[in-house]
Coordinates of C-alpha atoms in Angstrom, one line a residue:
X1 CA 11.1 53.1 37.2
X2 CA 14.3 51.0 38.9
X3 CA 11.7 47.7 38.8
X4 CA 11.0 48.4 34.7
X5 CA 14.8 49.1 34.2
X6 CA 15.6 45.8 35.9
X7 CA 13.1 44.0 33.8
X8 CA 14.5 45.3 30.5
X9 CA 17.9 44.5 31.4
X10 CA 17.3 41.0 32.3
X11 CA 15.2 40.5 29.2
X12 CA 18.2 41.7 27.2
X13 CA 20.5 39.8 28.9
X14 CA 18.7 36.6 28.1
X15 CA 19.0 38.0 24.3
X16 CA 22.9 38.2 24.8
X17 CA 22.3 33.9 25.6
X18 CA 19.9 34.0 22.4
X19 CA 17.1 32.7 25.1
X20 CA 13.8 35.0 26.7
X21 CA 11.8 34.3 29.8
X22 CA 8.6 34.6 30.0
X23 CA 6.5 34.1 32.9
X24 CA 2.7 32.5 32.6
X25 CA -0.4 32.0 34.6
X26 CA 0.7 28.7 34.5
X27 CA 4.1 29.3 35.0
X28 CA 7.3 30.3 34.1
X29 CA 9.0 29.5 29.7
X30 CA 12.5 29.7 28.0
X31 CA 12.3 30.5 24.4
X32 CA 15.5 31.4 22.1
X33 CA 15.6 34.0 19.8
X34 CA 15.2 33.5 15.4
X35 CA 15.4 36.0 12.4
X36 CA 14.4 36.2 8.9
X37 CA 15.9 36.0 6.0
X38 CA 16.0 40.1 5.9
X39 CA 17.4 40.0 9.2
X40 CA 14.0 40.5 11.4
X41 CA 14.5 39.1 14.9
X42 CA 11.6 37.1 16.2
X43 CA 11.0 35.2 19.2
X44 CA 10.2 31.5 18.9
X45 CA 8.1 29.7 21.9
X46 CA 7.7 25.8 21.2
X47 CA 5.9 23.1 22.8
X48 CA 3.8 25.5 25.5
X49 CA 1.4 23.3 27.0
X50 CA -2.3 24.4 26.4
X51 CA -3.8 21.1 28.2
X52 CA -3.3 18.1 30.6
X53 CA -1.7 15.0 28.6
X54 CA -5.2 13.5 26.9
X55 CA -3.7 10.7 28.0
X56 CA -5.2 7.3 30.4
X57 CA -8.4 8.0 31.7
X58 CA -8.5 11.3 29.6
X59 CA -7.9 9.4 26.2
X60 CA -11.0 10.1 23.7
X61 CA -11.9 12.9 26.7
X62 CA -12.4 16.7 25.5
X63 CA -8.6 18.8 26.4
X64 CA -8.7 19.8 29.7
X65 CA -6.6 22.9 31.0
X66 CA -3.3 22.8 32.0
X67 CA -1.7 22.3 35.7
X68 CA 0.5 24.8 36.6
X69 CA 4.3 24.0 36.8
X70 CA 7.4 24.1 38.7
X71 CA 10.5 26.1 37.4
X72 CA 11.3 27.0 34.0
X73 CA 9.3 25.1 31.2
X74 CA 12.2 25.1 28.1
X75 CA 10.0 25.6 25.1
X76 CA 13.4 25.9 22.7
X77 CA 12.6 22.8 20.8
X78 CA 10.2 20.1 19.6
X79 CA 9.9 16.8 20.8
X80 CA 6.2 15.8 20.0
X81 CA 3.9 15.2 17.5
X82 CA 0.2 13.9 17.8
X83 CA 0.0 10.2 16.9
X84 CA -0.9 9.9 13.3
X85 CA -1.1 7.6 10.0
X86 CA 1.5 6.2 8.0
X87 CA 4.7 9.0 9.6
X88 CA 6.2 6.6 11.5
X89 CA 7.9 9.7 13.5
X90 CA 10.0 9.1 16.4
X91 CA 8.0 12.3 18.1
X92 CA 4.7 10.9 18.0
X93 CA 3.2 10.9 21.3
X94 CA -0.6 10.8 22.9
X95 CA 1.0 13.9 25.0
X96 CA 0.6 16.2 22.2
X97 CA -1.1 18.7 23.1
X98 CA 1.5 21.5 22.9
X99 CA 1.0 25.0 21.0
X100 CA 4.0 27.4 19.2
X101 CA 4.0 31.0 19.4
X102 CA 6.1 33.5 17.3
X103 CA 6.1 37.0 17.9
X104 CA 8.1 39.7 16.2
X105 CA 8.5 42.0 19.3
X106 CA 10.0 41.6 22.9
X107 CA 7.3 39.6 24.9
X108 CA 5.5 42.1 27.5
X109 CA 5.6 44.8 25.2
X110 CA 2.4 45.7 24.9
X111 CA 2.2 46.5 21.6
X112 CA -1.1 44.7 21.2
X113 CA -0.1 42.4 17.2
X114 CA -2.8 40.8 15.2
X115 CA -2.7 37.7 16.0
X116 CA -2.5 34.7 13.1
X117 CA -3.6 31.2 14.8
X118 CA -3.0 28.7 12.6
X119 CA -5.0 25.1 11.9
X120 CA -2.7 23.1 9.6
X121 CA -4.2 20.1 7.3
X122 CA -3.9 16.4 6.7
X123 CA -7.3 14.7 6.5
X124 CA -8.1 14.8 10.2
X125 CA -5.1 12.0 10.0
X126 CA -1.7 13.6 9.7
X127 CA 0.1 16.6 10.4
X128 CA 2.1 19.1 13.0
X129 CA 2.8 22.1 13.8
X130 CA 6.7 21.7 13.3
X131 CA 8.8 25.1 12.8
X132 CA 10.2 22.9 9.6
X133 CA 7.2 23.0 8.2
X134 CA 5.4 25.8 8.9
X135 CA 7.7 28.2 9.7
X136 CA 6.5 31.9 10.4
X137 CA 9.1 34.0 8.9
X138 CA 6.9 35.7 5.9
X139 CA 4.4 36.5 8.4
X140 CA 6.4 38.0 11.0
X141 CA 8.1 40.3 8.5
X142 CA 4.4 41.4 8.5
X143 CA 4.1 42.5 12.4
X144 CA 1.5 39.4 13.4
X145 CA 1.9 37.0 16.3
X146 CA 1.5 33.7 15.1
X147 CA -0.1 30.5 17.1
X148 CA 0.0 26.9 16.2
X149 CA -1.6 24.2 18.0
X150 CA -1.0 21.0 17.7
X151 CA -4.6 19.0 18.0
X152 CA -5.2 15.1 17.6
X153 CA -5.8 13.3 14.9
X154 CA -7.8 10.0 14.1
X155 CA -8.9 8.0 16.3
X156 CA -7.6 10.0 19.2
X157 CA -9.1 13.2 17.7
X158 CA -12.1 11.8 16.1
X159 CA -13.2 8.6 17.1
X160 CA -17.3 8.9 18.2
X161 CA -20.0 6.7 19.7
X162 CA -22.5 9.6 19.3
X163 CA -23.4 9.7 22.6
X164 CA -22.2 11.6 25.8
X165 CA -19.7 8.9 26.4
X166 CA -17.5 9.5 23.6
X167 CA -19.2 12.2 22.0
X168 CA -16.5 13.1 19.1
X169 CA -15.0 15.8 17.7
X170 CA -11.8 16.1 20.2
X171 CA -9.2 17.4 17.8
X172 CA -11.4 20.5 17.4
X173 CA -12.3 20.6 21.3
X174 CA -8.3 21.0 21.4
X175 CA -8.1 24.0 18.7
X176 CA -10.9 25.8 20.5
X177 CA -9.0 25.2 23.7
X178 CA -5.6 26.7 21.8
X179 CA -7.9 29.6 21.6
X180 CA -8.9 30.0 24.3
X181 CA -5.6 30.0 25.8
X182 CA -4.7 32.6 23.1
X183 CA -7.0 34.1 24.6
X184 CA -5.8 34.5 28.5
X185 CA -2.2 34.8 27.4
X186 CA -1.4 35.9 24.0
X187 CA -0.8 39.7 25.3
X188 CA 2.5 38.3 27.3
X189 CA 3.9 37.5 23.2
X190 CA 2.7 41.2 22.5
X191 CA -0.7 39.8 20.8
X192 CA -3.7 41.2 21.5
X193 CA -6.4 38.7 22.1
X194 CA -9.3 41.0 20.3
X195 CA -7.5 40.6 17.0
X196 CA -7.4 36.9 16.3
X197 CA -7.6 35.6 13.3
X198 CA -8.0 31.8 12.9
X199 CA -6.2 30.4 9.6
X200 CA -6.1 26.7 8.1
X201 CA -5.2 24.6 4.9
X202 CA -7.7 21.6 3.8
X203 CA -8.9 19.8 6.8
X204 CA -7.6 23.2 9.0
X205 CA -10.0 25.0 6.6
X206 CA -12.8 23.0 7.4
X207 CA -11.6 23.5 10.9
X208 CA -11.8 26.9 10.6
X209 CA -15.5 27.2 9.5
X210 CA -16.4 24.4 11.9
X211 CA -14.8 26.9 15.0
X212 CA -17.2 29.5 12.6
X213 CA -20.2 27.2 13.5
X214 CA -19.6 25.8 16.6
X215 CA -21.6 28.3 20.3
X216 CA -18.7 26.8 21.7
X217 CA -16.1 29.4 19.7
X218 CA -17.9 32.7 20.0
X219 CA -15.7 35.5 21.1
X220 CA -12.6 33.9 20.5
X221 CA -11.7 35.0 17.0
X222 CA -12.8 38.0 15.0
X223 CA -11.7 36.8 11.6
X224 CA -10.9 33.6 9.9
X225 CA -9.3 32.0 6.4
X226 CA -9.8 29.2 4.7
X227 CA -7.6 27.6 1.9
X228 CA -9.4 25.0 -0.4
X229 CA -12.0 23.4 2.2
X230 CA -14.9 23.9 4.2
X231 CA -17.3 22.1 6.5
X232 CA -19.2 21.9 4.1
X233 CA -16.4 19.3 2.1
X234 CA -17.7 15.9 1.7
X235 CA -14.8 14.4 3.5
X236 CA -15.2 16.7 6.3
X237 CA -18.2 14.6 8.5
X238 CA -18.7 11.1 9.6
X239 CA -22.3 10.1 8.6
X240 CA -21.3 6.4 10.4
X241 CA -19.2 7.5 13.2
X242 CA -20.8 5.1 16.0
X243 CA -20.3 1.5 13.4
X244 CA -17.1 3.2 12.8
X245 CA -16.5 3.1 16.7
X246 CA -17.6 -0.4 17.3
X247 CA -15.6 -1.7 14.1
X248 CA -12.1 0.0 15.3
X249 CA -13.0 -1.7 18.9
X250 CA -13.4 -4.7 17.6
X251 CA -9.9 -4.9 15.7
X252 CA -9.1 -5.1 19.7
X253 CA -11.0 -7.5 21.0
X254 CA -13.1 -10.0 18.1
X255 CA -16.1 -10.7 20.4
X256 CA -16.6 -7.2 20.6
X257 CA -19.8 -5.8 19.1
X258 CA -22.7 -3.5 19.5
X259 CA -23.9 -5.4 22.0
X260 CA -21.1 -4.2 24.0
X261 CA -21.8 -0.5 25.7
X262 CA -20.6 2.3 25.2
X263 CA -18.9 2.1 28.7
X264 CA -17.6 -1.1 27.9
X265 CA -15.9 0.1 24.1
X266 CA -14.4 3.0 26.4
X267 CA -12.9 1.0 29.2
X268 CA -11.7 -1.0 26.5
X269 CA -9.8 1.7 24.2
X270 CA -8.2 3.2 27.1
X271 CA -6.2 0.4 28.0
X272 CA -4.8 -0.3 24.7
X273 CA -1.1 0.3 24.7
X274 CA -0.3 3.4 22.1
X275 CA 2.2 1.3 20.2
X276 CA -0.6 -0.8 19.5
X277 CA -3.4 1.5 18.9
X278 CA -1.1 3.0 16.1
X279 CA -0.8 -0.2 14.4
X280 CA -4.5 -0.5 14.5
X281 CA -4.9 3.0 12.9
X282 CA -2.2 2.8 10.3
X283 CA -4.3 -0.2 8.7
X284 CA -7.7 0.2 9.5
X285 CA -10.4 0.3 6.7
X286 CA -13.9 0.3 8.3
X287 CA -16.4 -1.7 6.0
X288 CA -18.8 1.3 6.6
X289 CA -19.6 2.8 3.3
X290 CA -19.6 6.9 2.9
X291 CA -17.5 9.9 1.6
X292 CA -16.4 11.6 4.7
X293 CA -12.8 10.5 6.1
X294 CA -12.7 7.6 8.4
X295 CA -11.9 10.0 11.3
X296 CA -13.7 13.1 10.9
X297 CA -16.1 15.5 12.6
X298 CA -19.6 14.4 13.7
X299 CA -23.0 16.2 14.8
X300 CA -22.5 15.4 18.4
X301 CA -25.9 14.8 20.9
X302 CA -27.0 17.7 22.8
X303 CA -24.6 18.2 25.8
X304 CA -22.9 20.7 27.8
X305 CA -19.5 20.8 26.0
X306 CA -21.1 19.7 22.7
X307 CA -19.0 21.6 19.7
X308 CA -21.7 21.2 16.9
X309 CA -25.5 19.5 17.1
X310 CA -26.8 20.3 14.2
X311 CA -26.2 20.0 10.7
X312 CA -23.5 22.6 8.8
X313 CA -25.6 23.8 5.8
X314 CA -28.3 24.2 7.9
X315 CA -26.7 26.0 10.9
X316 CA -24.9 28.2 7.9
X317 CA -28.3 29.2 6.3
X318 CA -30.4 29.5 9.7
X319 CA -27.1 32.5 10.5
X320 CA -26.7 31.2 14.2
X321 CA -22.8 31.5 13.5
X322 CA -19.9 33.0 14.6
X323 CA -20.7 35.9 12.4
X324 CA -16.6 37.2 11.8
X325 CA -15.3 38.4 8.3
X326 CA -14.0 35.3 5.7
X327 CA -11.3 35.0 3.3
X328 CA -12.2 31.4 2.0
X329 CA -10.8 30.4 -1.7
X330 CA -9.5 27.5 -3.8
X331 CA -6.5 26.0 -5.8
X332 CA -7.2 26.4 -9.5
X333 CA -7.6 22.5 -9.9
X334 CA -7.2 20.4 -6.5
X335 CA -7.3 17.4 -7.5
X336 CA -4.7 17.6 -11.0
X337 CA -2.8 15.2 -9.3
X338 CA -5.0 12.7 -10.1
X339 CA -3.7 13.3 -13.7
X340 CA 0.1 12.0 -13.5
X341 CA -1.4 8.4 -13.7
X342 CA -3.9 9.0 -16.8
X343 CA -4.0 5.2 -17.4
X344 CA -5.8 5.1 -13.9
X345 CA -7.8 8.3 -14.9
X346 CA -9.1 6.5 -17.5
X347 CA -10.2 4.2 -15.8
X348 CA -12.2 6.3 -13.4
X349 CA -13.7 7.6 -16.4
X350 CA -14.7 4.4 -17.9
X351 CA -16.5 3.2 -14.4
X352 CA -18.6 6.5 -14.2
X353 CA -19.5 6.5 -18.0
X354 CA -21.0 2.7 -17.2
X355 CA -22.7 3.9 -13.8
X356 CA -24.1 7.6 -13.8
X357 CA -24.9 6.8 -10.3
X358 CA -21.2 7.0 -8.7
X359 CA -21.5 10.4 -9.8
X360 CA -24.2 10.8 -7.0
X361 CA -23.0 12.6 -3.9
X362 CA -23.9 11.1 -0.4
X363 CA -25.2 14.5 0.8
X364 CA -28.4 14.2 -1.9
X365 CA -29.6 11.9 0.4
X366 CA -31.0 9.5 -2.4
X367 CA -31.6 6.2 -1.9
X368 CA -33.6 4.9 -5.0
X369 CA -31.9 3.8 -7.6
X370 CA -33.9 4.9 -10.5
X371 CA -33.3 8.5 -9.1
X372 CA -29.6 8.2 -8.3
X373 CA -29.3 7.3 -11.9
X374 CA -31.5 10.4 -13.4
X375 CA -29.3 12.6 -11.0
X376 CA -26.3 11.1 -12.2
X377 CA -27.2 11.5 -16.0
X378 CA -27.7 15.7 -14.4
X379 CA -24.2 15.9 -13.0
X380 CA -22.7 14.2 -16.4
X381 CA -24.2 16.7 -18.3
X382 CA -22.4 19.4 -16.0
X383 CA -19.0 18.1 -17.5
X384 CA -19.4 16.6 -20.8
X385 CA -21.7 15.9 -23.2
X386 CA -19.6 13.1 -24.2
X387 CA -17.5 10.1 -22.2
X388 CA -15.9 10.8 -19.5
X389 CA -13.2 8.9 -20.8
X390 CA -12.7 10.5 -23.8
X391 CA -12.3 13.8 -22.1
X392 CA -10.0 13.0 -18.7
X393 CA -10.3 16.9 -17.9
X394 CA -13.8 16.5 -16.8
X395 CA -12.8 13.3 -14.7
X396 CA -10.2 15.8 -13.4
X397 CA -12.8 18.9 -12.7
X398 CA -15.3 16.7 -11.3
X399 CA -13.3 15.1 -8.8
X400 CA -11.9 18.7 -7.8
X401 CA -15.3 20.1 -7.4
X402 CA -16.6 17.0 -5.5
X403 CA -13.7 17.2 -3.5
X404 CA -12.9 20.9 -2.5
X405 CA -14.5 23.6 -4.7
X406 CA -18.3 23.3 -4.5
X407 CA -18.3 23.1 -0.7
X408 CA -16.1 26.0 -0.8
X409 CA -17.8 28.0 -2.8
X410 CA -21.5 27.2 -1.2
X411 CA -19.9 28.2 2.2
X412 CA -18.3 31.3 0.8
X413 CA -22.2 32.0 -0.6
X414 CA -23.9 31.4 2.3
X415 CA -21.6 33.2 5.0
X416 CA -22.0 36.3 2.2
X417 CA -25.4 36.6 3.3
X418 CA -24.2 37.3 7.2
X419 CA -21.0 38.9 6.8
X420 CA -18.3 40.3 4.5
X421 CA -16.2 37.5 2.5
X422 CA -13.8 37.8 0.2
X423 CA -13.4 34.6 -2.4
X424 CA -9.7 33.7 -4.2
X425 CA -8.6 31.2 -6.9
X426 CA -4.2 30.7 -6.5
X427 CA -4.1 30.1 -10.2
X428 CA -0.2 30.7 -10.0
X429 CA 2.2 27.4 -10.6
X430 CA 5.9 28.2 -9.7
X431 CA 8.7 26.4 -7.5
X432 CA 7.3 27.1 -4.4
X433 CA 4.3 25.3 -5.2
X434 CA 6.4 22.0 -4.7
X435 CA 4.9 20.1 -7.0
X436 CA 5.4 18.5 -10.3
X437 CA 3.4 20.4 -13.0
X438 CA 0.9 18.4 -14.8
X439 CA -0.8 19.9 -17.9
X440 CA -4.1 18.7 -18.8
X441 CA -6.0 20.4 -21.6
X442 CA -9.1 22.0 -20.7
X443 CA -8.1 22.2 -16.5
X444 CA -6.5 24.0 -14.2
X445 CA -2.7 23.7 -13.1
X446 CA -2.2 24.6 -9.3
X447 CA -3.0 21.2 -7.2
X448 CA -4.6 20.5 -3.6
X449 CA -1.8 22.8 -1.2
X450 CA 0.4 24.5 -4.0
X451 CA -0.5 28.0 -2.2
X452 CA 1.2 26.5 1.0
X453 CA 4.8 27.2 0.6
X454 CA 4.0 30.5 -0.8
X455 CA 2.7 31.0 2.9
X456 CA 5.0 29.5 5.0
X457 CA 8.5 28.8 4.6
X458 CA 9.3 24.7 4.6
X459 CA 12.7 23.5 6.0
X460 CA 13.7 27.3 6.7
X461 CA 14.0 27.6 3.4
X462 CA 13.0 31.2 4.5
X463 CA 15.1 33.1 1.8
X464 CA 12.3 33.9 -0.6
X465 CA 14.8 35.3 -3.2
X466 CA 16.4 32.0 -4.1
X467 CA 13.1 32.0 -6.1
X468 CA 12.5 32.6 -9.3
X469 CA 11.0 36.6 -8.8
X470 CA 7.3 35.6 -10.5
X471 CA 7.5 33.5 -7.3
X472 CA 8.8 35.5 -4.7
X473 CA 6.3 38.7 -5.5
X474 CA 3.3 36.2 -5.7
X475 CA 4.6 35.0 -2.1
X476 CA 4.5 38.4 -1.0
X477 CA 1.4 39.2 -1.9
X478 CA -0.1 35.9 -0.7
X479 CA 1.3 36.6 2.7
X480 CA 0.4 40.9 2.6
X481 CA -3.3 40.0 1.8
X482 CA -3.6 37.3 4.8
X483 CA -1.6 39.7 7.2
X484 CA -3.7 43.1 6.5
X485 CA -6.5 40.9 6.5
X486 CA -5.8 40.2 9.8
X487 CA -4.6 43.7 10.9
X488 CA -7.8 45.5 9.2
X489 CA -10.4 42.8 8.3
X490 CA -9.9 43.9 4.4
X491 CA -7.1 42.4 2.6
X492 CA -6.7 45.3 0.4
X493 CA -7.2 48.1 2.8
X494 CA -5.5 50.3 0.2
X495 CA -4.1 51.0 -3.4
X496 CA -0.4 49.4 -3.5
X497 CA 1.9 49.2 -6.1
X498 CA 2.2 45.0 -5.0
X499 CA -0.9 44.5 -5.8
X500 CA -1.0 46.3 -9.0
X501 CA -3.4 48.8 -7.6
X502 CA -6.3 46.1 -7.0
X503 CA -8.9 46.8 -5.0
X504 CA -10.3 42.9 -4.2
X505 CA -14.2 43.1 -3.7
X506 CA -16.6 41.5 -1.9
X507 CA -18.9 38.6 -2.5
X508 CA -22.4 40.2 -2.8
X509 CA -25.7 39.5 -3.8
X510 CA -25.6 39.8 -7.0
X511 CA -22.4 39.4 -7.6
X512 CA -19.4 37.1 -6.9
X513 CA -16.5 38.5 -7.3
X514 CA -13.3 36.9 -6.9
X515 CA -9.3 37.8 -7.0
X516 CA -7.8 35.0 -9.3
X517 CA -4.1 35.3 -7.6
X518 CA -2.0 34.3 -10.8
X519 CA 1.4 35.8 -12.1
X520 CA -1.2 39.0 -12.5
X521 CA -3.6 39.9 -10.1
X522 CA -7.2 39.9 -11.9
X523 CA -11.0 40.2 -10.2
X524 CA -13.4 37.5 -11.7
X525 CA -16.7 36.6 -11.5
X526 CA -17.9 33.5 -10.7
X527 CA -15.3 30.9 -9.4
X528 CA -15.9 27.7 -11.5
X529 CA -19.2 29.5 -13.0
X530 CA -21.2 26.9 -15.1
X531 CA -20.0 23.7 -12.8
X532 CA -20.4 25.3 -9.9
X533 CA -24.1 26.8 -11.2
X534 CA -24.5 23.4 -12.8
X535 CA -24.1 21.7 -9.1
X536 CA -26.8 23.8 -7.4
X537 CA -29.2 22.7 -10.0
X538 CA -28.8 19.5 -8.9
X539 CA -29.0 19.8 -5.6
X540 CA -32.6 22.0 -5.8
X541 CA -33.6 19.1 -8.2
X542 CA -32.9 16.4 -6.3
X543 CA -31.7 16.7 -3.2
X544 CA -33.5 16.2 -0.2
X545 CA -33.0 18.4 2.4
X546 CA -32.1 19.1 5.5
X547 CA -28.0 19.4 4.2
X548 CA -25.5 18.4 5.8
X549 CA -22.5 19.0 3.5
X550 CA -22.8 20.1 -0.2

């Protein structure tokens, strides 16, 4: 009894200096006390090391686990980012591998939170898991724990000779790590480690369903969301990864080629200065053709730490998954950005009205001209009867659904089969969605990310009521559904007054029901029925399988 009343009084004493201890396997953390907007106190944890410093000899390695440590670690601020395109951040650093945690009750407690780990986006090639940006408030006014890791990007992250040299596919190697330290340590925040839910946006979406496909993730997560991406995503796999390799290696070194080993282009990239890699990466444009991003995820050989060996679709219809409950959905047009530059739109139109054939997705697998041009003429038909440059909507739809909704949908159908998923469209466009509203006859309004900030708060911009109140009760309802999700595995475990009584249903066989999230909650059928219906006709037409993406 005298040992628990010393503990107390020596946690609340480091609350009178706004800091909290917390002692780790690994050793010993200072974190500093937060609140919410309605006056919630949290306790914020940055910048806890979940690996060694992929650094030197362990650059392009999979994370290893972290050393222990001396004295007290201060995790009361950030310092670093993972090295990435175009930011030009005085915080990037190859020694990135850090991880935040925010819980809403004393750490040690016991009181065994849901736990909300959080993949953020940025095309494999940007991004962070800065407290400006993705801070935690609106979910901790919930009762969750929430985790995010920071994982490398591009080359760093992704960079692959396809062999067990540098296999690829690093940057999820370090989010499965993050979970696994959840894992071990998450009940010292007052998590509990059998009620993780992984989350991500975009690329962290396709993240998320790649951690649902990968042996190597099984048992550390029991639920998972995904916001407007999959694995299944075109840009979310490297078909060229190893010419990729030897390309980037040779921006080094001009004699380089693949001739060289695979030893060789290692030895090599390790002991390129980090200034200098990130020059390299900022302007690199591999002449390899394909749709996935330069740096990406890859089907890695057959090895001991391998995260994925064989293809998505294929692994997603065989059912040897991670078989956990999904909330997986879409923005109501992604790509309606594209549309505040219609004189470039048009001309995108123009070019696929004069070749069908750039119509032609990489993942049919066609190589014959003739039939690239009969498929093309298919998918055409799926949009307009007309031009496509008549009609800059269907430029518009098309590139959304090539983009993000088909393989987002097909994954939400697929998984359906093996376990329960619930499908959304955030059809709502408000202030929080941060972006400038572009109206387009015939399309959609909510662009690629407008559900973010309606999520997180950005810049602790955390009081939601500075909103117009359309926004702020959409925000709350966004942020309930994710949260029970987590706590119950149904995002509408009940009849609420918030959500205007709905019940949101599951994607069945015969049926795909959907909750289009909009000033009014309504449940749809069909997300993007006849394109979407349209698309699988031309895959079972043409395509040749196995799939990879869709």
């Amino acid at each position: 009894m005298l040992r628990t009343v010393s503990v107390v009084l020596a946690f609340l004493l480091n609350i009178a200096n706004c800091e909290v201890l917390v002692k780790l396997p690994n050793g010993q953390i200072r974190g500093r006390t937060e609140s919410t907007y309605t006056n919630v106190t949290f306790y914020a944890f940055q910048e806890i090391p979940f690996a060694k410093p992929p650094v030197g000899k362990l650059r392009f390695m999979a994370p290893q686990s972290n050393d222990n440590w001396e004295g007290i670690l201060d995790c009361t601020k950030q310092t670093k980012i993972c090295p990435q395109i175009n930011h030009n951040d005085e915080q990037e650093n190859e020694d990135c591998l850090y991880l935040n945690v925010y819980t809403p009750v004393e750490p040690s407690s016991n009181s065994n939170l849901s736990v909300i780990y959080y993949i953020y986006g940025g095309s494999f090639n940007h991004g962070s898991n800065k407290f400006d940006r993705f801070g935690p408030h609106f979910l901790i006014e919930q009762g969750v724990v929430v985790v995010i890791p920071n994982y490398r990007l591009g080359p760093m992250g992704f960079l692959s000779i396809q062999d067990e040299v540098i296999p690829g596919n690093n940057g999820l190697k370090d989010q499965n790590l993050g979970l696994k330290w959840v894992q071990e340590n998450i009940q010292l925040f007052g998590g509990d480690p059998s009620k993780v839910t992984i989350i991500g946006q975009s690329a962290g979406a396709a993240s998320v369903t790649l951690q649902i496909l990968s042996k190597q993730s099984r048992g550390l997560f029991r639920a998972a969301v995904a916001q407007s991406g999959s694995a299944l995503t075109p840009w979310s796999y490297q078909r060229h990864a190893r010419d990729v390799a030897y390309e980037f290696a040779a921006e080094f070194d001009s004699n380089f080629t693949t001739k060289n080993t695979s030893e060789e282009l290692l030895k090599l990239l390790q002991t390129i200065p980090e200034k200098d890699m990130a020059t390299v990466f900022a302007s690199f444009k591999p002449r390899v053709p394909g749709e996935g991003f330069t740096w990406a995820p890859v089907i890695e050989p057959a090895h001991e730490s391998a995260f994925l060996t064989k293809n998505q679709h294929e692994l997603l219809e065989s059912g040897d998954i991670n078989q956990v409950p999904l909330v997986i959905g879409i923005c109501s047009e992604e790509d309606i950005n594209k549309a505040s530059d219609l004189e470039s739109l048009k001309k995108q139109g123009s070019s696929y009205d004069k070749d069908v054939k750039q119509l032609v997705t990489e993942d049919l697998h066609l190589t014959d001209d003739d039939v690239k041009a009969q498929a093309g003429e298919q998918i055409r038909k799926v949009y307009s009867d007309g031009q496509f440059a008549s009609n800059l909507s269907s430029v518009v739809k098309f590139q959304s659904d090539n983009s993000f909704t088909r393989g987002t949908i097909r994954f939400a159908e697929l998984q359906s089969r093996l376990t329960d998923v619930y499908f959304y469209q955030f059809s709502y466009f408000g202030e929080l969605t941060f972006a400038k509203e572009i109206y387009l006859p015939g399309a959609g309004k909510v662009p690629h990310a407008g559900d973010n900030y309606f999520l997180w708060t950005k810049m602790n911009r955390s009081n939601i009521h500075a909103y117009p109140d359309a926004d702020a009760l959409t925000s709350q309802r966004y942020v309930k559904l994710f949260a029970d999700f987590s706590k119950y595995l149904n995002p509408t475990p009940e009849e609420s007054d918030l959500m205007d009584n709905i019940v949101w249903p599951k994607v069945n066989a015969t049926h795909f029901w959907y909750l289009d999230i909009d000033e009014n909650l309504e449940v749809k059928l069909n997300p993007k029925g006849e394109a979407y219906r349209g698309w699988v006709d031309v895959y079972d037409s043409w395509g040749v399988k196995p799939f990879d993406t869709y």
